[in-house]
Amino acid sequence: MDIRYVPEPFRIKMVETIKMLSREEREMKIAEAKYNMFSLKGEDVYIDLLTDSGTNAMSQEQWAGVMRGDEAYAGGTSYFKLVEAAQDIFGYEYIQPVHQGRAAEKVLFGLLMGEGQYSISNMHFDTTRAHVELSGARAIDCVVAEAADPTVRAPFKGNMDIVKLEELINKYGPDKVKLVIMTITNNSAGGQPVSVQNIRETSEICKKYNIKFCIDAARYAENAYFIKQREPGYENKSIKEIIKEVFSYADMFTMSAKKDSIVNMGGLIGIKNDGKLFQLCKGRTISFEGFTTYGGLSGRDLESLAIGLYEGIDENYLRYRIGQMEYLAGRLDKAGIAYQSPVGGHGVFVDAKAMFPHIPYNEFPGQALAIELYKEAGIRTCDIGSYMLGNDPDTGEQLHADFEFTRLAIPRRVYTQAHIDIMADALIAIKERANTVKGYRITWEPPILRHFQASLEPVK
Ligand code: F0G
């Protein structure tokens, strides 16, 4: 069945020229970049799907807000406008702006856990895991089993495995587990949503064992839209009502505002009602980020974020946004191209293991497909698989990821239907010559977060 493209609920007032290099030029550029997507220059990319983070297009209201931004060092009007908007949407008393999501993690996590303690999440995003570990604690993932099978079409593949969560708490000790984090949507599992029921049940377990419950809220609006579409009892609720209920179950949230809040830079910490914890956060914000009323951002950033928070929860916008994913996924279904299904909220995670069954995990099928997409159509994507996972810190052996995805992360309000068709056409062309595509090996790598900097070469 053809899925119709949901028309953009906006028209275009300002444009940015992009260009497509010739195939020969692209082959040269990617070889010069040592087959690392992060080493390509932005200007050599035709369609940039490396991330949906900070790559969104702001509206005319947001740009007007940029002009109105109050740059006072302390007590600027843009700060109060932002706090008011966040209080209104999330229902939390305390709101602290910071410069991006990982800054929120850095400020908050060091206050909550340390050596010999644990954080459990449906899935920690890389930087979230890094900040748990920098605090001295350990990060444990606890996602439902169906997340690991791209072919299983479950409605909430991002959920926490509730039974396992309780087992893990008892295994490590309720006094040692200091934080439970619910990542909505679940980025690493493919932008998969988490249900209200699962969030409520997780919250009940946290209360039972007296453990703090935090939401990683980067894609909270897309998650709310999926709840409205898929969870019985929520079809007639507004997106804002769903968000209010979701956040009512947690004690705090960290947020990268560079995703669903449709800005290019920004983050938030929200604390429901723990004034003491908020006071401690303010102290750390001042030393790490800047004074509390700007938190590492310009007044203009605070102003555009206050507006973006509302634009990101507009249902017409979300229908178009998720519709764009569904349209692309529909074209892949027709062509028999496997991806994490049903499609998630911020991109299509193509199953590179299924596309290249002849490429073993340690020759990086997800990275091989990313390189082919660049060569085929100048599209930049990234590997979410063994290449990104890296080596075992104890043995130095290459780890074997549960899945080998190539992530096509779609920036918000940036690309049109024609661009989406180019993405689908490129994947179809690659599938037709899939058996000729070779794997890659690493010729140089740094010790941590290697995928950002490593050099590769094709396997002979
Ligand atoms: N949490 C989640 C779920 C994320 O996806 C990200 C970033 C962060 C936290 C950190 O936020 O970048 O503002 O510091 N994800 C981006 C991505 C980078 O490409 O998925 P940040």
PDB file of C-alpha atoms and ligand atoms in Angstrom, residues 50-53 100-102 105 125 127-128 183 187 216 218-219 256 258-259 407, ligand 1:
ATOM      1  CA  LEU A  50      24.090  12.541  10.337  1.00  0.00           C
ATOM      2  CA  THR A  51      21.809  13.706  13.145  1.00  0.00           C
ATOM      3  CA  ASP A  52      18.469  15.378  13.905  1.00  0.00           C
ATOM      4  CA  SER A  53      20.183  17.254  16.746  1.00  0.00           C
ATOM      5  CA  GLN A 100      22.770  21.184  25.670  1.00  0.00           C
ATOM      6  CA  GLY A 101      21.665  17.732  26.839  1.00  0.00           C
ATOM      7  CA  ARG A 102      25.027  16.438  28.010  1.00  0.00           C
ATOM      8  CA  GLU A 105      23.615  15.244  32.550  1.00  0.00           C
ATOM      9  CA  PHE A 125      22.340   7.398  25.076  1.00  0.00           C
ATOM     10  CA  THR A 127      26.689  10.812  26.473  1.00  0.00           C
ATOM     11  CA  THR A 128      24.224   9.785  29.185  1.00  0.00           C
ATOM     12  CA  THR A 183      14.787   7.773  27.485  1.00  0.00           C
ATOM     13  CA  ASN A 187      17.076   6.734  20.494  1.00  0.00           C
ATOM     14  CA  ASP A 216      15.754  11.804  29.250  1.00  0.00           C
ATOM     15  CA  ALA A 218      15.204  14.761  24.075  1.00  0.00           C
ATOM     16  CA  ARG A 219      12.278  13.473  21.944  1.00  0.00           C
ATOM     17  CA  SER A 256      18.632  18.125  24.881  1.00  0.00           C
ATOM     18  CA  LYS A 258      18.287  20.446  20.053  1.00  0.00           C
ATOM     19  CA  LYS A 259      15.749  17.800  19.018  1.00  0.00           C
ATOM     20  CA  ARG A 407      20.683   5.703  10.853  1.00  0.00           C
TER      21      ARG A 407
HETATM   22  N1  F0G B   1      19.941  11.987  25.243  1.00  0.00           N
HETATM   23  C1  F0G B   1      19.548  11.511  24.055  1.00  0.00           C
HETATM   24  C2  F0G B   1      18.447  10.496  24.000  1.00  0.00           C
HETATM   25  C3  F0G B   1      20.165  11.945  22.868  1.00  0.00           C
HETATM   26  O1  F0G B   1      19.760  11.444  21.697  1.00  0.00           O
HETATM   27  C4  F0G B   1      21.209  12.912  22.948  1.00  0.00           C
HETATM   28  C5  F0G B   1      21.892  13.378  21.750  1.00  0.00           C
HETATM   29  C6  F0G B   1      21.576  13.391  24.221  1.00  0.00           C
HETATM   30  C7  F0G B   1      20.929  12.901  25.350  1.00  0.00           C
HETATM   31  C8  F0G B   1      22.670  14.397  24.409  1.00  0.00           C
HETATM   32  O2  F0G B   1      22.248  15.654  23.999  1.00  0.00           O
HETATM   33  O3  F0G B   1      23.753  16.262  22.097  1.00  0.00           O
HETATM   34  O4  F0G B   1      22.368  17.985  23.292  1.00  0.00           O
HETATM   35  O5  F0G B   1      24.329  16.969  24.393  1.00  0.00           O
HETATM   36  N2  F0G B   1      21.769  12.819  20.628  1.00  0.00           N
HETATM   37  C9  F0G B   1      22.315  13.259  19.343  1.00  0.00           C
HETATM   38  C10 F0G B   1      22.082  12.210  18.284  1.00  0.00           C
HETATM   39  C11 F0G B   1      23.708  13.789  19.381  1.00  0.00           C
HETATM   40  O6  F0G B   1      22.646  12.361  17.178  1.00  0.00           O
HETATM   41  O7  F0G B   1      21.331  11.270  18.500  1.00  0.00           O
HETATM   42  P1  F0G B   1      23.229  16.764  23.416  1.00  0.00           P
END
